[in-house]
Amino acid sequence: MTAPLDVPGSTAEANPEAVLTGAGKSIQGRSLTRIAWMRLRRDKVALGGGIVVILLILVAIFQGPIISAFGHPPLEFHQDQIDPNTLLPKGAFGGMSSEYLLGVEPVNGRDIFSRIVAGAWISLLIGFLATMLSVIIGTTLGVIAGYFGGWVDQIIGRLMDVFLAFPLLVFAIALAGVIPDKGFGLEGNGLRIAMLIFIIGFFSWPSIGRIVRGQTLSLREREFVDAAKSLGARHGYILFREVLPNLMAPILVYATLLIPTNILFEAALSFLGVGINPPTPTWGGMLSEAVRFYTLPHFVLFPGLAIFITVLAFNLFGDGLRDAFDPRAH
């Protein structure tokens, strides 16, 4: 038999650093946020929705300069653009021109482009703040119900059932219709905006509350929670340091999907005449006024398109976020 070769120790032992670095490149871990961003970048539809959302937010924030550059004050009448005999806009396509990009309204001649831009601020403000209120209430009660369980879970669960069965639209119409002109240090449309945010946000929390409760029920059985309990950590520490950070992704996703629902709800209330008082421009209020002039499709089309594009963009972006944060989707 041939004796085995005598290999020197310097060549027989593998260098761990050479194995790990692999041609000089170190291995770096990827966080959940980075992985989600990589997935989201591959979803062109979701990215398109996100870009539209950002543009809408910028339009709402910088509405003043945009209106000054491309339109006229949204409350300003332009009777010279109205035919005195028919009370309809002069010219073709509802009076569209380089001066009035989307035409003018019948009877008063207000600039439709300026009113749509101004209405974006109201819709997004109510949509975002109502969603924030829903997220705060739903997350708080959902985490408490899912973590403690027992009779606490039973009480909060029944409360969710009551709110979900509540006829929200009927209640909102009744409550919004009796809002006084002054109250809580606010008056006029400022008070109505605050009340709409409260009504929409306060009664929309059970949907996200149930999602957070279900996620918390799963998280409280995980090893890191058991480890924190065995080390003597208090409930507050476990909730804020162990549970809530792992709930940020689903909360962000479902909040994004809740915003367009709240925007639609505000538009519905304005359409029914119990939202923001005219002449302040809102998309729902513009649709309500356009019903009388069904022979002018542009009067209905543009505010309807604004609502449609906004809701679609948020939904596409929210769906993309959900797929990006869901490991089972890939």
CSV table of C-alpha atoms in Angstrom, one decimal:
chain,number,residue,atom,x,y,z
A,1,MET,CA,0.0,0.0,0.0
A,2,THR,CA,1.1,3.5,-0.7
A,3,ALA,CA,1.7,5.7,2.3
A,4,PRO,CA,-0.5,8.9,2.4
A,5,LEU,CA,1.1,12.1,1.3
A,6,ASP,CA,2.5,14.3,4.0
A,7,VAL,CA,0.7,17.6,3.5
A,8,PRO,CA,2.1,20.5,5.4
A,9,GLY,CA,-0.2,22.1,8.0
A,10,SER,CA,0.1,25.5,6.4
A,11,THR,CA,-1.7,24.2,3.3
A,12,ALA,CA,-4.0,21.6,4.9
A,13,GLU,CA,-5.9,24.2,7.1
A,14,ALA,CA,-8.5,26.3,5.4
A,15,ASN,CA,-8.4,30.0,6.1
A,16,PRO,CA,-11.9,30.9,7.5
A,17,GLU,CA,-11.5,34.6,6.5
A,18,ALA,CA,-10.8,33.6,2.9
A,19,VAL,CA,-13.9,31.4,2.9
A,20,LEU,CA,-16.2,34.1,4.3
A,21,THR,CA,-14.9,37.0,2.3
A,22,GLY,CA,-14.9,35.2,-1.1
A,23,ALA,CA,-12.7,37.2,-3.3
A,24,GLY,CA,-12.5,40.1,-0.9
A,25,LYS,CA,-16.2,40.7,-0.6
A,26,SER,CA,-17.7,40.6,2.9
A,27,ILE,CA,-21.1,39.0,3.5
A,28,GLN,CA,-23.7,41.5,4.8
A,29,GLY,CA,-27.1,40.7,6.3
A,30,ARG,CA,-30.2,42.2,4.8
A,31,SER,CA,-32.8,43.7,7.0
A,32,LEU,CA,-36.6,43.2,6.4
A,33,THR,CA,-36.9,46.8,5.3
A,34,ARG,CA,-34.1,46.3,2.7
A,35,ILE,CA,-35.5,43.1,1.4
A,36,ALA,CA,-39.0,44.7,1.1
A,37,TRP,CA,-37.5,47.6,-0.8
A,38,MET,CA,-35.8,45.3,-3.2
A,39,ARG,CA,-39.1,43.5,-3.8
A,40,LEU,CA,-41.0,46.7,-4.2
A,41,ARG,CA,-38.5,48.0,-6.8
A,42,ARG,CA,-39.3,45.0,-9.0
A,43,ASP,CA,-43.0,45.8,-8.8
A,44,LYS,CA,-43.4,48.5,-11.4
A,45,VAL,CA,-47.1,48.9,-10.9
A,46,ALA,CA,-46.7,49.6,-7.2
A,47,LEU,CA,-43.9,52.0,-7.9
A,48,GLY,CA,-46.1,53.8,-10.4
A,49,GLY,CA,-48.8,54.1,-7.7
A,50,GLY,CA,-46.3,55.4,-5.2
A,51,ILE,CA,-45.0,58.0,-7.6
A,52,VAL,CA,-48.6,59.2,-8.2
A,53,VAL,CA,-49.2,59.4,-4.5
A,54,ILE,CA,-46.1,61.5,-4.0
A,55,LEU,CA,-47.2,63.8,-6.8
A,56,LEU,CA,-50.7,64.2,-5.3
A,57,ILE,CA,-49.2,65.1,-1.9
A,58,LEU,CA,-46.9,67.7,-3.5
A,59,VAL,CA,-49.8,69.2,-5.4
A,60,ALA,CA,-51.8,69.5,-2.2
A,61,ILE,CA,-48.9,71.1,-0.3
A,62,PHE,CA,-47.9,73.5,-3.1
A,63,GLN,CA,-51.4,74.2,-4.3
A,64,GLY,CA,-50.9,78.0,-4.0
A,65,PRO,CA,-48.0,78.3,-6.4
A,66,ILE,CA,-49.6,75.8,-8.8
A,67,ILE,CA,-52.8,77.7,-9.0
A,68,SER,CA,-51.0,81.0,-9.4
A,69,ALA,CA,-49.0,79.6,-12.3
A,70,PHE,CA,-51.6,77.6,-14.2
A,71,GLY,CA,-55.0,78.8,-13.0
A,72,HIS,CA,-57.1,81.3,-11.2
A,73,PRO,CA,-58.3,81.6,-7.6
A,74,PRO,CA,-60.7,78.7,-7.0
A,75,LEU,CA,-63.5,81.0,-5.6
A,76,GLU,CA,-63.2,83.7,-8.3
A,77,PHE,CA,-66.1,84.1,-10.7
A,78,HIS,CA,-65.5,84.6,-14.4
A,79,GLN,CA,-68.8,85.7,-15.9
A,80,ASP,CA,-67.1,86.7,-19.1
A,81,GLN,CA,-66.6,83.0,-19.8
A,82,ILE,CA,-70.3,82.2,-19.5
A,83,ASP,CA,-72.9,82.6,-22.2
A,84,PRO,CA,-75.6,84.9,-20.7
A,85,ASN,CA,-78.4,83.1,-22.6
A,86,THR,CA,-77.6,79.5,-21.7
A,87,LEU,CA,-75.5,80.1,-18.6
A,88,LEU,CA,-73.1,77.5,-20.0
A,89,PRO,CA,-69.3,78.0,-20.7
A,90,LYS,CA,-68.4,79.7,-24.0
A,91,GLY,CA,-66.4,77.8,-26.5
A,92,ALA,CA,-65.9,74.0,-27.1
A,93,PHE,CA,-65.2,71.4,-24.4
A,94,GLY,CA,-66.6,73.5,-21.5
A,95,GLY,CA,-64.4,76.5,-22.2
A,96,MET,CA,-61.1,74.8,-22.2
A,97,SER,CA,-58.2,77.0,-23.3
A,98,SER,CA,-54.6,77.8,-22.4
A,99,GLU,CA,-55.9,80.1,-19.7
A,100,TYR,CA,-58.5,77.6,-18.3
A,101,LEU,CA,-56.8,74.2,-18.7
A,102,LEU,CA,-59.9,72.1,-17.7
A,103,GLY,CA,-62.6,74.6,-18.6
A,104,VAL,CA,-64.9,76.5,-16.3
A,105,GLU,CA,-68.0,75.7,-14.3
A,106,PRO,CA,-71.5,76.6,-15.6
A,107,VAL,CA,-73.3,79.7,-14.3
A,108,ASN,CA,-70.4,81.2,-12.3
A,109,GLY,CA,-67.3,80.4,-14.5
A,110,ARG,CA,-65.0,79.2,-11.7
A,111,ASP,CA,-61.8,77.6,-12.9
A,112,ILE,CA,-62.2,73.8,-12.7
A,113,PHE,CA,-58.5,73.1,-12.6
A,114,SER,CA,-57.9,75.4,-9.6
A,115,ARG,CA,-60.8,73.9,-7.7
A,116,ILE,CA,-59.6,70.3,-8.3
A,117,VAL,CA,-56.1,71.3,-7.1
A,118,ALA,CA,-57.5,73.0,-4.0
A,119,GLY,CA,-59.8,70.1,-3.3
A,120,ALA,CA,-56.8,67.7,-3.2
A,121,TRP,CA,-55.7,69.4,0.1
A,122,ILE,CA,-59.1,68.7,1.8
A,123,SER,CA,-59.4,65.1,0.6
A,124,LEU,CA,-55.8,64.1,1.5
A,125,LEU,CA,-55.9,66.0,4.8
A,126,ILE,CA,-59.0,64.2,6.0
A,127,GLY,CA,-57.9,60.9,4.6
A,128,PHE,CA,-54.5,61.0,6.3
A,129,LEU,CA,-55.6,62.3,9.7
A,130,ALA,CA,-58.6,60.0,9.9
A,131,THR,CA,-56.3,57.1,9.0
A,132,MET,CA,-53.9,58.2,11.7
A,133,LEU,CA,-56.6,58.3,14.3
A,134,SER,CA,-57.8,54.8,13.3
A,135,VAL,CA,-54.3,53.4,13.4
A,136,ILE,CA,-53.7,54.8,16.9
A,137,ILE,CA,-57.0,53.5,18.3
A,138,GLY,CA,-56.9,50.2,16.4
A,139,THR,CA,-53.2,49.4,17.2
A,140,THR,CA,-53.6,50.2,20.9
A,141,LEU,CA,-56.7,48.1,21.4
A,142,GLY,CA,-55.6,45.4,19.1
A,143,VAL,CA,-52.2,44.9,20.8
A,144,ILE,CA,-53.9,44.9,24.3
A,145,ALA,CA,-56.5,42.4,23.2
A,146,GLY,CA,-54.0,40.1,21.5
A,147,TYR,CA,-51.3,40.2,24.2
A,148,PHE,CA,-53.4,39.8,27.3
A,149,GLY,CA,-56.2,37.7,25.9
A,150,GLY,CA,-58.9,36.3,28.3
A,151,TRP,CA,-61.6,38.7,29.4
A,152,VAL,CA,-59.8,41.7,28.0
A,153,ASP,CA,-59.8,40.1,24.5
A,154,GLN,CA,-63.5,39.2,24.9
A,155,ILE,CA,-64.5,42.8,25.8
A,156,ILE,CA,-62.5,44.4,23.0
A,157,GLY,CA,-63.6,41.8,20.5
A,158,ARG,CA,-67.3,42.5,21.3
A,159,LEU,CA,-66.6,46.2,21.0
A,160,MET,CA,-65.1,45.6,17.5
A,161,ASP,CA,-68.2,43.7,16.5
A,162,VAL,CA,-70.4,46.6,17.7
A,163,PHE,CA,-68.5,49.2,15.7
A,164,LEU,CA,-68.3,47.0,12.6
A,165,ALA,CA,-72.1,46.5,12.7
A,166,PHE,CA,-72.7,50.2,13.2
A,167,PRO,CA,-74.4,52.0,10.3
A,168,LEU,CA,-71.6,54.4,9.8
A,169,LEU,CA,-72.9,56.3,6.8
A,170,VAL,CA,-76.3,57.0,8.3
A,171,PHE,CA,-74.7,58.1,11.6
A,172,ALA,CA,-72.2,60.3,9.8
A,173,ILE,CA,-74.9,62.0,7.8
A,174,ALA,CA,-77.0,62.6,10.9
A,175,LEU,CA,-74.1,63.9,13.0
A,176,ALA,CA,-72.5,66.0,10.3
A,177,GLY,CA,-75.8,67.6,9.5
A,178,VAL,CA,-76.1,69.0,13.1
A,179,ILE,CA,-72.6,70.3,13.5
A,180,PRO,CA,-72.8,73.8,14.9
A,181,ASP,CA,-71.0,76.8,13.4
A,182,LYS,CA,-68.7,77.1,16.4
A,183,GLY,CA,-67.3,74.7,19.0
A,184,PHE,CA,-64.1,73.5,20.6
A,185,GLY,CA,-62.3,76.7,19.6
A,186,LEU,CA,-63.0,76.1,15.9
A,187,GLU,CA,-65.6,77.5,13.6
A,188,GLY,CA,-66.8,77.1,10.0
A,189,ASN,CA,-65.1,74.6,7.8
A,190,GLY,CA,-62.3,74.1,10.3
A,191,LEU,CA,-64.8,72.6,12.8
A,192,ARG,CA,-66.4,70.5,10.0
A,193,ILE,CA,-63.0,69.1,9.0
A,194,ALA,CA,-62.2,68.2,12.6
A,195,MET,CA,-65.6,66.5,13.0
A,196,LEU,CA,-65.2,64.6,9.8
A,197,ILE,CA,-61.8,63.4,10.8
A,198,PHE,CA,-63.2,62.2,14.2
A,199,ILE,CA,-66.2,60.5,12.7
A,200,ILE,CA,-64.4,58.7,9.9
A,201,GLY,CA,-61.3,57.8,12.1
A,202,PHE,CA,-63.1,56.8,15.2
A,203,PHE,CA,-65.5,54.4,13.5
A,204,SER,CA,-62.9,52.9,11.2
A,205,TRP,CA,-60.5,51.5,13.8
A,206,PRO,CA,-62.0,48.0,14.1
A,207,SER,CA,-60.7,46.8,10.7
A,208,ILE,CA,-57.0,47.5,11.5
A,209,GLY,CA,-57.6,46.5,15.2
A,210,ARG,CA,-58.6,43.0,14.2
A,211,ILE,CA,-55.5,42.7,12.0
A,212,VAL,CA,-53.2,43.9,14.8
A,213,ARG,CA,-54.9,41.6,17.3
A,214,GLY,CA,-54.3,38.6,15.0
A,215,GLN,CA,-50.7,39.5,14.5
A,216,THR,CA,-50.2,40.0,18.2
A,217,LEU,CA,-51.7,36.6,19.1
A,218,SER,CA,-49.0,35.1,16.9
A,219,LEU,CA,-46.1,37.2,18.2
A,220,ARG,CA,-46.8,36.6,21.8
A,221,GLU,CA,-46.0,32.9,21.3
A,222,ARG,CA,-42.6,33.6,19.7
A,223,GLU,CA,-39.3,32.7,21.4
A,224,PHE,CA,-38.1,36.2,21.8
A,225,VAL,CA,-41.2,37.1,23.8
A,226,ASP,CA,-40.8,34.0,26.0
A,227,ALA,CA,-37.1,34.9,26.5
A,228,ALA,CA,-38.1,38.5,27.6
A,229,LYS,CA,-40.6,37.1,30.1
A,230,SER,CA,-38.1,34.6,31.5
A,231,LEU,CA,-35.7,37.5,32.1
A,232,GLY,CA,-38.3,39.3,34.1
A,233,ALA,CA,-39.3,42.0,31.6
A,234,ARG,CA,-42.5,43.8,32.3
A,235,HIS,CA,-45.5,43.9,30.1
A,236,GLY,CA,-44.8,47.5,29.0
A,237,TYR,CA,-41.3,46.7,27.9
A,238,ILE,CA,-42.4,43.6,26.0
A,239,LEU,CA,-45.2,45.5,24.2
A,240,PHE,CA,-43.1,48.5,23.2
A,241,ARG,CA,-39.7,46.8,22.6
A,242,GLU,CA,-40.6,43.4,21.4
A,243,VAL,CA,-44.2,43.3,19.9
A,244,LEU,CA,-44.8,46.8,18.4
A,245,PRO,CA,-41.6,46.9,16.3
A,246,ASN,CA,-42.7,43.6,14.6
A,247,LEU,CA,-46.1,45.1,13.9
A,248,MET,CA,-44.8,48.2,12.0
A,249,ALA,CA,-44.8,46.5,8.6
A,250,PRO,CA,-48.5,45.2,8.7
A,251,ILE,CA,-49.6,48.5,10.2
A,252,LEU,CA,-48.0,50.5,7.5
A,253,VAL,CA,-49.4,48.3,4.8
A,254,TYR,CA,-53.0,48.4,6.0
A,255,ALA,CA,-52.9,52.1,6.8
A,256,THR,CA,-51.9,52.7,3.2
A,257,LEU,CA,-54.9,50.7,2.1
A,258,LEU,CA,-57.2,52.5,4.6
A,259,ILE,CA,-56.4,56.0,3.3
A,260,PRO,CA,-58.3,55.6,0.0
A,261,THR,CA,-61.3,54.3,1.8
A,262,ASN,CA,-61.4,57.3,4.0
A,263,ILE,CA,-60.9,59.6,1.0
A,264,LEU,CA,-63.9,58.0,-0.7
A,265,PHE,CA,-66.0,58.3,2.5
A,266,GLU,CA,-65.2,62.1,2.7
A,267,ALA,CA,-66.1,62.5,-1.0
A,268,ALA,CA,-69.4,60.6,-0.4
A,269,LEU,CA,-70.3,62.9,2.5
A,270,SER,CA,-69.5,66.0,0.5
A,271,PHE,CA,-71.5,64.6,-2.4
A,272,LEU,CA,-74.5,64.1,-0.1
A,273,GLY,CA,-74.2,67.7,1.1
A,274,VAL,CA,-73.1,67.0,4.7
A,275,GLY,CA,-69.3,67.4,4.2
A,276,ILE,CA,-67.4,70.7,3.8
A,277,ASN,CA,-69.6,73.7,3.3
A,278,PRO,CA,-69.5,75.4,-0.2
A,279,PRO,CA,-68.0,77.3,-1.8
A,280,THR,CA,-64.9,75.6,-0.4
A,281,PRO,CA,-63.9,73.2,-3.2
A,282,THR,CA,-64.0,69.5,-2.6
A,283,TRP,CA,-64.1,66.7,-5.1
A,284,GLY,CA,-67.3,65.2,-3.8
A,285,GLY,CA,-68.9,68.7,-3.6
A,286,MET,CA,-67.9,69.3,-7.3
A,287,LEU,CA,-69.6,66.1,-8.3
A,288,SER,CA,-72.7,67.0,-6.4
A,289,GLU,CA,-72.9,70.4,-8.3
A,290,ALA,CA,-72.2,68.7,-11.6
A,291,VAL,CA,-75.2,66.4,-11.3
A,292,ARG,CA,-77.5,69.3,-12.4
A,293,PHE,CA,-75.4,69.7,-15.6
A,294,TYR,CA,-75.4,66.2,-16.9
A,295,THR,CA,-75.1,67.5,-20.5
A,296,LEU,CA,-71.6,68.8,-19.7
A,297,PRO,CA,-69.5,65.7,-19.3
A,298,HIS,CA,-66.3,67.6,-18.5
A,299,PHE,CA,-67.9,69.0,-15.4
A,300,VAL,CA,-68.4,65.5,-14.0
A,301,LEU,CA,-65.4,63.9,-15.6
A,302,PHE,CA,-62.5,65.8,-14.0
A,303,PRO,CA,-63.5,65.6,-10.3
A,304,GLY,CA,-64.4,62.0,-10.8
A,305,LEU,CA,-61.1,61.3,-12.4
A,306,ALA,CA,-59.3,63.0,-9.5
A,307,ILE,CA,-61.0,60.6,-7.0
A,308,PHE,CA,-60.5,57.6,-9.2
A,309,ILE,CA,-56.8,58.2,-9.8
A,310,THR,CA,-56.1,59.0,-6.1
A,311,VAL,CA,-57.9,55.9,-4.8
A,312,LEU,CA,-56.3,53.7,-7.5
A,313,ALA,CA,-52.8,55.0,-6.8
A,314,PHE,CA,-53.1,54.3,-3.1
A,315,ASN,CA,-54.5,50.8,-3.6
A,316,LEU,CA,-51.8,49.9,-6.1
A,317,PHE,CA,-49.1,51.2,-3.8
A,318,GLY,CA,-50.7,49.5,-0.7
A,319,ASP,CA,-50.9,46.1,-2.6
A,320,GLY,CA,-47.3,46.4,-3.6
A,321,LEU,CA,-46.3,47.1,0.0
A,322,ARG,CA,-48.3,44.1,1.2
A,323,ASP,CA,-46.5,41.8,-1.3
A,324,ALA,CA,-43.1,43.3,-0.4
A,325,PHE,CA,-43.5,42.7,3.3
A,326,ASP,CA,-45.1,39.3,2.9
A,327,PRO,CA,-42.4,36.5,2.8
A,328,ARG,CA,-44.9,34.0,1.5
A,329,ALA,CA,-45.5,36.1,-1.6
A,330,HIS,CA,-42.0,35.3,-3.0
